[in-house]
Coordinates of C-alpha atoms in Angstrom, one line a residue:
X1 CA 15.0 3.4 56.9
X2 CA 14.4 6.7 55.2
X3 CA 15.9 9.5 53.3
X4 CA 15.4 13.0 55.4
X5 CA 16.9 16.0 53.7
X6 CA 16.4 19.9 54.5
X7 CA 15.7 22.0 51.2
X8 CA 18.8 23.8 49.4
X9 CA 18.9 25.7 46.4
X10 CA 19.6 23.0 43.3
X11 CA 20.1 20.0 46.0
X12 CA 20.8 16.6 44.9
X13 CA 19.8 13.6 46.5
X14 CA 20.1 10.2 46.0
X15 CA 17.2 8.3 46.9
X16 CA 16.9 4.1 46.6
X17 CA 14.4 2.5 44.4
X18 CA 11.2 0.7 46.6
X19 CA 12.6 2.6 49.9
X20 CA 10.7 5.3 51.2
X21 CA 12.1 9.1 50.4
X22 CA 10.8 11.9 52.2
X23 CA 12.2 15.7 51.8
X24 CA 11.2 18.5 54.0
X25 CA 10.6 22.0 52.9
X26 CA 11.4 24.3 55.7
X27 CA 9.7 27.4 55.8
X28 CA 12.4 28.9 58.1
X29 CA 14.9 28.8 55.2
X30 CA 12.6 30.2 52.8
X31 CA 12.4 33.3 54.8
X32 CA 15.6 34.2 54.1
X33 CA 15.0 34.6 50.6
X34 CA 11.9 37.3 51.3
X35 CA 12.1 40.8 52.2
X36 CA 12.1 41.1 56.0
X37 CA 9.2 42.0 58.4
X38 CA 7.7 45.5 58.0
X39 CA 8.2 46.4 61.7
X40 CA 11.7 46.1 63.1
X41 CA 12.1 43.9 66.6
X42 CA 9.0 41.7 65.7
X43 CA 9.6 38.0 64.5
X44 CA 8.3 37.5 61.1
X45 CA 5.7 34.7 60.9
X46 CA 4.6 35.3 57.4
X47 CA 2.1 32.2 55.4
X48 CA 4.3 30.7 53.3
X49 CA 3.0 27.6 50.8
X50 CA 4.8 25.6 48.3
X51 CA 4.1 24.2 44.8
X52 CA 6.2 21.2 43.5
X53 CA 6.1 20.3 39.7
X54 CA 8.1 18.4 37.5
X55 CA 10.3 20.6 35.0
X56 CA 8.4 21.1 31.9
X57 CA 5.6 19.8 33.5
X58 CA 2.3 21.2 35.8
X59 CA 2.5 18.4 37.8
X60 CA 4.9 15.9 39.7
X61 CA 5.7 12.1 38.6
X62 CA 3.1 9.6 39.6
X63 CA 5.0 8.0 42.4
X64 CA 5.7 11.5 44.6
X65 CA 3.0 13.5 46.6
X66 CA 3.4 16.4 48.6
X67 CA 1.4 17.7 51.8
X68 CA 1.5 20.7 53.7
X69 CA -1.4 21.3 56.5
X70 CA -1.7 25.0 56.9
X71 CA 0.4 27.8 55.6
X72 CA 2.1 28.2 58.6
X73 CA 3.7 24.1 58.7
X74 CA 6.7 22.7 56.6
X75 CA 5.7 21.0 53.2
X76 CA 6.9 17.3 52.4
X77 CA 7.4 16.1 49.5
X78 CA 7.2 11.8 49.8
X79 CA 7.0 8.4 47.9
X80 CA 8.6 5.5 47.1
X81 CA 10.7 5.7 43.5
X82 CA 10.1 2.9 41.3
X83 CA 12.7 0.5 39.5
X84 CA 11.7 2.6 36.4
X85 CA 12.9 5.4 37.0
X86 CA 16.8 4.0 38.1
X87 CA 19.0 6.6 36.4
X88 CA 17.1 8.8 35.2
X89 CA 17.9 12.4 36.9
X90 CA 14.1 13.8 38.2
X91 CA 14.3 18.0 38.4
X92 CA 11.6 19.2 40.8
X93 CA 11.0 22.9 40.8
X94 CA 10.1 23.9 44.4
X95 CA 8.2 27.4 43.9
X96 CA 7.5 29.1 47.2
X97 CA 5.2 31.9 47.9
X98 CA 5.0 34.6 50.5
X99 CA 1.1 35.2 51.0
X100 CA 2.2 38.4 52.6
X101 CA 4.1 40.1 50.3
X102 CA 3.0 37.8 47.4
X103 CA 6.5 37.4 46.4
X104 CA 8.0 33.8 45.4
X105 CA 11.0 32.2 44.8
X106 CA 12.2 29.2 43.2
X107 CA 14.5 26.0 43.9
X108 CA 15.1 23.0 41.9
X109 CA 15.7 19.5 43.4
X110 CA 17.3 17.0 41.6
X111 CA 16.5 13.5 42.3
X112 CA 19.1 10.6 41.1
X113 CA 17.0 7.6 42.1
X114 CA 19.5 4.7 42.7
X115 CA 19.0 0.8 42.7
X116 CA 18.9 -1.1 45.9
X117 CA 21.0 -4.5 46.3
X118 CA 18.3 -6.1 48.6
X119 CA 15.0 -4.8 46.3
X120 CA 12.2 -6.0 46.2
X121 CA 12.6 -7.4 49.7
X122 CA 9.9 -10.7 49.6
X123 CA 7.7 -10.1 52.5
X124 CA 5.6 -7.2 53.0
X125 CA 3.1 -6.3 55.3
X126 CA 0.8 -2.9 55.5
X127 CA -0.3 -1.6 58.8
X128 CA -3.3 1.0 58.8
X129 CA -2.5 3.6 61.9
X130 CA -5.8 5.1 63.0
X131 CA -4.2 7.8 65.3
X132 CA -1.8 9.3 63.0
X133 CA -2.0 12.1 59.9
X134 CA 0.4 11.3 57.0
X135 CA 2.5 14.5 57.9
X136 CA 2.9 13.0 61.6
X137 CA 4.3 9.8 60.6
X138 CA 6.8 11.3 58.2
X139 CA 8.8 12.8 60.8
X140 CA 11.9 10.7 61.2
X141 CA 11.5 10.4 65.3
X142 CA 7.7 8.9 64.5
X143 CA 8.8 6.5 61.8
X144 CA 12.0 5.3 63.6
X145 CA 9.6 4.3 66.6
X146 CA 7.2 2.4 64.3
X147 CA 10.2 0.4 62.4
X148 CA 11.4 -0.3 66.1
X149 CA 8.1 -1.8 67.2
X150 CA 7.6 -3.8 63.7
X151 CA 11.2 -5.2 64.3
X152 CA 10.6 -6.2 67.8
X153 CA 7.7 -8.3 66.7
X154 CA 9.2 -9.7 63.3
X155 CA 12.7 -9.7 64.0
X156 CA 14.1 -9.5 60.3
X157 CA 17.7 -9.0 59.2
X158 CA 16.4 -6.2 56.7
X159 CA 13.7 -4.0 57.3
X160 CA 12.7 -1.0 55.3
X161 CA 10.0 1.3 55.0
X162 CA 8.4 1.1 51.8
X163 CA 5.7 3.6 51.3
X164 CA 3.6 5.6 53.1
X165 CA -0.3 6.6 51.9
X166 CA -2.9 8.8 53.8
X167 CA -6.2 7.2 54.2
X168 CA -7.5 9.8 52.2
X169 CA -5.4 8.4 49.0
X170 CA -7.2 4.9 49.4
X171 CA -11.2 6.6 49.4
X172 CA -10.8 7.1 53.4
X173 CA -13.5 10.0 54.7
X174 CA -12.2 13.3 56.4
X175 CA -12.8 12.7 60.0
X176 CA -14.9 15.2 62.1
X177 CA -12.9 18.0 64.0
X178 CA -14.0 16.4 67.1
X179 CA -11.8 14.5 69.9
X180 CA -8.9 15.2 67.9
X181 CA -9.4 12.6 65.3
X182 CA -6.8 11.5 62.6
X183 CA -7.5 10.5 58.8
X184 CA -5.3 7.5 59.3
X185 CA -2.3 6.5 57.5
X186 CA -1.0 3.5 55.7
X187 CA 2.6 1.9 56.4
X188 CA 4.0 -0.7 54.1
X189 CA 7.4 -2.3 55.3
X190 CA 9.7 -5.2 53.9
X191 CA 11.6 -7.5 56.0
X192 CA 13.8 -10.4 54.3
X193 CA 12.4 -13.2 56.7
X194 CA 8.9 -15.0 56.6
X195 CA 6.2 -13.1 58.7
X196 CA 6.4 -13.4 62.5
X197 CA 3.4 -15.9 64.3
X198 CA 2.0 -12.7 65.6
X199 CA 1.7 -11.2 62.3
X200 CA 0.1 -14.4 61.6
X201 CA -2.4 -14.5 63.9
X202 CA -4.6 -11.7 61.6
X203 CA -5.2 -15.0 59.5
X204 CA -6.9 -17.0 62.4
X205 CA -10.3 -17.9 61.4
X206 CA -11.9 -16.7 64.8
X207 CA -10.0 -13.2 64.1
X208 CA -11.3 -13.5 60.7
X209 CA -15.0 -14.1 62.2
X210 CA -14.4 -11.2 64.8
X211 CA -13.6 -8.8 62.1
X212 CA -16.5 -9.6 59.6
X213 CA -18.4 -9.1 62.7
X214 CA -16.3 -5.7 63.2
X215 CA -14.8 -6.6 66.5
X216 CA -11.5 -6.1 67.6
X217 CA -9.5 -8.8 67.0
X218 CA -7.3 -10.8 69.7
X219 CA -3.2 -10.2 68.8
X220 CA -0.7 -11.2 71.4
X221 CA 1.8 -8.4 69.9
X222 CA -0.6 -5.5 70.2
X223 CA 0.5 -4.2 73.4
X224 CA 3.7 -3.4 71.9
X225 CA 2.3 -0.7 69.3
X226 CA -0.7 0.5 71.8
X227 CA 1.3 2.6 73.5
X228 CA 1.9 5.0 70.7
X229 CA 0.5 3.6 67.7
X230 CA -3.3 2.2 67.6
X231 CA -3.2 -0.6 64.5
X232 CA -6.7 -1.8 63.0
X233 CA -5.5 -5.5 62.7
X234 CA -8.8 -6.1 60.4
X235 CA -6.8 -3.8 57.7
X236 CA -3.5 -5.4 57.5
X237 CA -2.3 -6.6 54.7
X238 CA 0.4 -9.5 54.5
X239 CA 2.3 -10.3 50.8
X240 CA 4.2 -13.0 50.3
X241 CA 6.3 -12.5 47.0
X242 CA 8.1 -15.8 47.1
X243 CA 4.6 -17.5 46.5
X244 CA 3.3 -15.4 43.8
X245 CA 3.2 -17.8 40.5
X246 CA 3.5 -15.2 37.4
X247 CA 0.4 -15.1 35.8
X248 CA 1.5 -14.0 32.1
X249 CA -0.1 -16.3 29.7
X250 CA 0.3 -16.4 25.7
X251 CA -2.5 -14.3 23.6
X252 CA -4.5 -16.6 21.6
X253 CA -5.9 -14.9 19.0
X254 CA -9.6 -15.4 19.0
X255 CA -13.0 -13.8 17.9
X256 CA -12.1 -11.0 20.3
X257 CA -9.1 -9.8 19.0
X258 CA -9.4 -8.1 15.7
X259 CA -6.8 -9.3 13.2
X260 CA -4.0 -6.8 12.3
X261 CA -4.5 -4.7 9.5
X262 CA -1.5 -3.4 8.9
X263 CA -0.2 0.8 9.2
X264 CA -2.9 3.3 9.0
X265 CA -2.9 4.9 5.8
X266 CA -4.6 8.5 6.1
X267 CA -6.4 10.0 3.1
X268 CA -4.8 12.2 0.9
X269 CA -5.0 16.0 1.4
X270 CA -6.0 16.1 -2.7
X271 CA -10.1 15.3 -2.3
X272 CA -12.1 15.4 -5.6
X273 CA -15.2 17.5 -5.9
X274 CA -18.3 15.5 -5.0
X275 CA -21.7 16.4 -7.2
X276 CA -24.8 16.7 -4.5
X277 CA -27.6 16.8 -7.4
X278 CA -28.8 13.5 -6.9
X279 CA -28.8 13.5 -3.4
X280 CA -31.0 16.5 -3.4
X281 CA -33.5 14.8 -5.4
X282 CA -33.2 11.8 -3.5
X283 CA -33.9 13.3 -0.2
X284 CA -36.2 16.3 -1.0
X285 CA -37.5 15.8 -4.4
X286 CA -39.0 12.3 -4.3
X287 CA -40.7 12.4 -0.8
X288 CA -42.2 15.8 -2.0
X289 CA -43.7 14.4 -4.8
X290 CA -45.0 11.3 -3.2
X291 CA -46.8 13.4 -0.4
X292 CA -48.3 15.9 -3.1
X293 CA -49.5 12.9 -5.0
X294 CA -51.2 11.4 -1.9
X295 CA -52.4 15.2 -0.9
X296 CA -54.3 15.1 -4.5
X297 CA -56.0 11.7 -4.1
X298 CA -57.2 12.4 -1.0
X299 CA -59.0 15.8 -2.0
X300 CA -60.6 14.2 -4.8
X301 CA -62.0 11.5 -2.5
X302 CA -63.2 14.5 0.4
X303 CA -64.2 16.6 -2.8
X304 CA -65.3 15.7 -5.9
X305 CA -66.9 11.7 -4.6
X306 CA -69.6 12.6 -2.4
X307 CA -73.0 11.2 -3.1
X308 CA -75.7 14.2 -2.4
X309 CA -78.7 14.6 -0.7
X310 CA -80.9 13.4 -3.9
X311 CA -79.2 9.8 -3.9
X312 CA -79.3 9.7 0.0
X313 CA -83.6 10.1 -0.3
X314 CA -83.8 7.4 -3.1
X315 CA -82.2 4.6 -1.1
X316 CA -84.2 5.8 1.9
X317 CA -87.7 3.8 2.7
X318 CA -90.6 6.1 2.2
X319 CA -92.1 5.7 5.8
X320 CA -88.9 6.8 7.3
X321 CA -88.8 10.0 5.0
X322 CA -92.7 10.6 6.3
X323 CA -91.5 9.9 10.0
X324 CA -88.5 12.5 9.5
X325 CA -90.7 15.4 7.5
X326 CA -93.4 15.2 10.3
X327 CA -90.4 15.7 13.4
X328 CA -89.4 18.8 11.5
X329 CA -93.0 19.8 10.8
X330 CA -93.7 19.5 14.6
X331 CA -90.6 21.0 15.5
X332 CA -90.9 24.2 13.2
X333 CA -94.3 24.8 14.8
X334 CA -92.7 24.5 18.5
X335 CA -90.0 27.0 17.5
X336 CA -92.4 29.5 16.2
X337 CA -95.0 29.0 19.0
X338 CA -92.0 30.0 21.6
X339 CA -91.2 33.0 19.5
X340 CA -94.6 34.5 19.7
X341 CA -95.9 34.9 22.6
X342 CA -98.5 37.1 22.0
X343 CA -100.6 34.1 20.3
X344 CA -104.3 33.3 21.1
X345 CA -105.0 30.9 24.0
X346 CA -105.7 27.1 23.1
X347 CA -109.1 25.6 22.6
X348 CA -109.3 24.2 26.0
X349 CA -109.0 27.5 27.6
X350 CA -111.8 29.2 25.5
X351 CA -115.4 29.8 27.2
X352 CA -117.7 26.9 26.5
X353 CA -121.7 26.3 27.0
X354 CA -122.7 24.6 29.8
X355 CA -124.5 21.2 28.6
X356 CA -127.2 21.7 30.9
X357 CA -128.4 25.3 30.9
X358 CA -126.5 26.3 27.9
X359 CA -125.8 29.6 29.4
X360 CA -121.7 30.6 28.6
X361 CA -119.2 29.4 31.3
X362 CA -116.3 31.5 31.4
X363 CA -112.4 30.0 31.2
X364 CA -110.9 28.4 33.8
X365 CA -109.0 31.7 34.4
X366 CA -108.6 35.4 33.0
X367 CA -106.1 37.2 31.2
X368 CA -105.0 38.7 33.7
X369 CA -105.0 35.6 36.1
X370 CA -101.8 35.4 37.9
X371 CA -100.9 31.9 38.3
X372 CA -97.6 32.3 40.1
X373 CA -99.9 33.1 43.3
X374 CA -102.0 30.1 43.0
X375 CA -101.0 27.0 45.9
X376 CA -100.4 23.9 44.6
X377 CA -102.8 22.1 46.5
X378 CA -106.3 23.8 47.3
X379 CA -108.0 23.7 50.4
X380 CA -111.3 21.8 50.8
X381 CA -114.0 24.4 51.3

């Protein structure tokens, strides 16, 4: 079901297209590439990490993934080769880093992809296993147990593991570090016989309704997986390649497709010099001249076309001028009086003669009279 190999120097492997390929990078093998532990008698447990890339490129091929959970665990290369890579040897550079001594060791893995006679298998099913991480599922014994359970409920003649994908690569979230929660893994398998009735139960209207209500569907063969694998049956995907119709259509040229303009002809290397004097006149001189003319017209209107006071008085009625002059004189008198506080008392406050006796009556108050102490209302005598 899967190709499992241990790392060796310049190792050649021969995976099949469309079949899951797994390659384990063992830390125990690379420990011999680094100097021994400093203290004799102690077992070396150096942290080792791996870097994998396609020779001559900074990353791996698109179909090949790599995972290593911690520096104290083995690394795993896994993926499903494609038909396009058949017959093309792929050289993967594996660089091991010793985090204690900062030394490195490099090996090459030569992947020779072979064509599979029964590829592609027409019936493919993808399961989502909630209680597994991708590195746990890649182990040969765990994957073998899962394929055995699928074979019991499907009963195919040929069954292959096509691909394994972490739920994090499908947009899943990192689980909380409580209750030993797992991130989940998608496992795609292919067979040569139609889907069994047990797998078809997911398409029942009752189970579809339960899935839409976020309830667990009722699957009769779930007990064959439940002992070791918790499958989310609402996320199962069944693909029947025998019923898929080719969607290729001839491209009809219309308004949305540009006409063929021929080959691209770049401009020549020798460019002619260009005179920018006319551009300067258009962009700077002409707007400046227009602004200057407008400024002169506005200055003439504001400064040279004033009517003056005489023309204003000639157009104003005489009675309005008299009222205006009287108001100005009264205002001027009041301002002069407020400036000089030493002026004589008004006639209403000067001494007057008694109308009966003819005697001089003193004014209502003297010059030294303090009117601030006088109450507002006099009491009756």
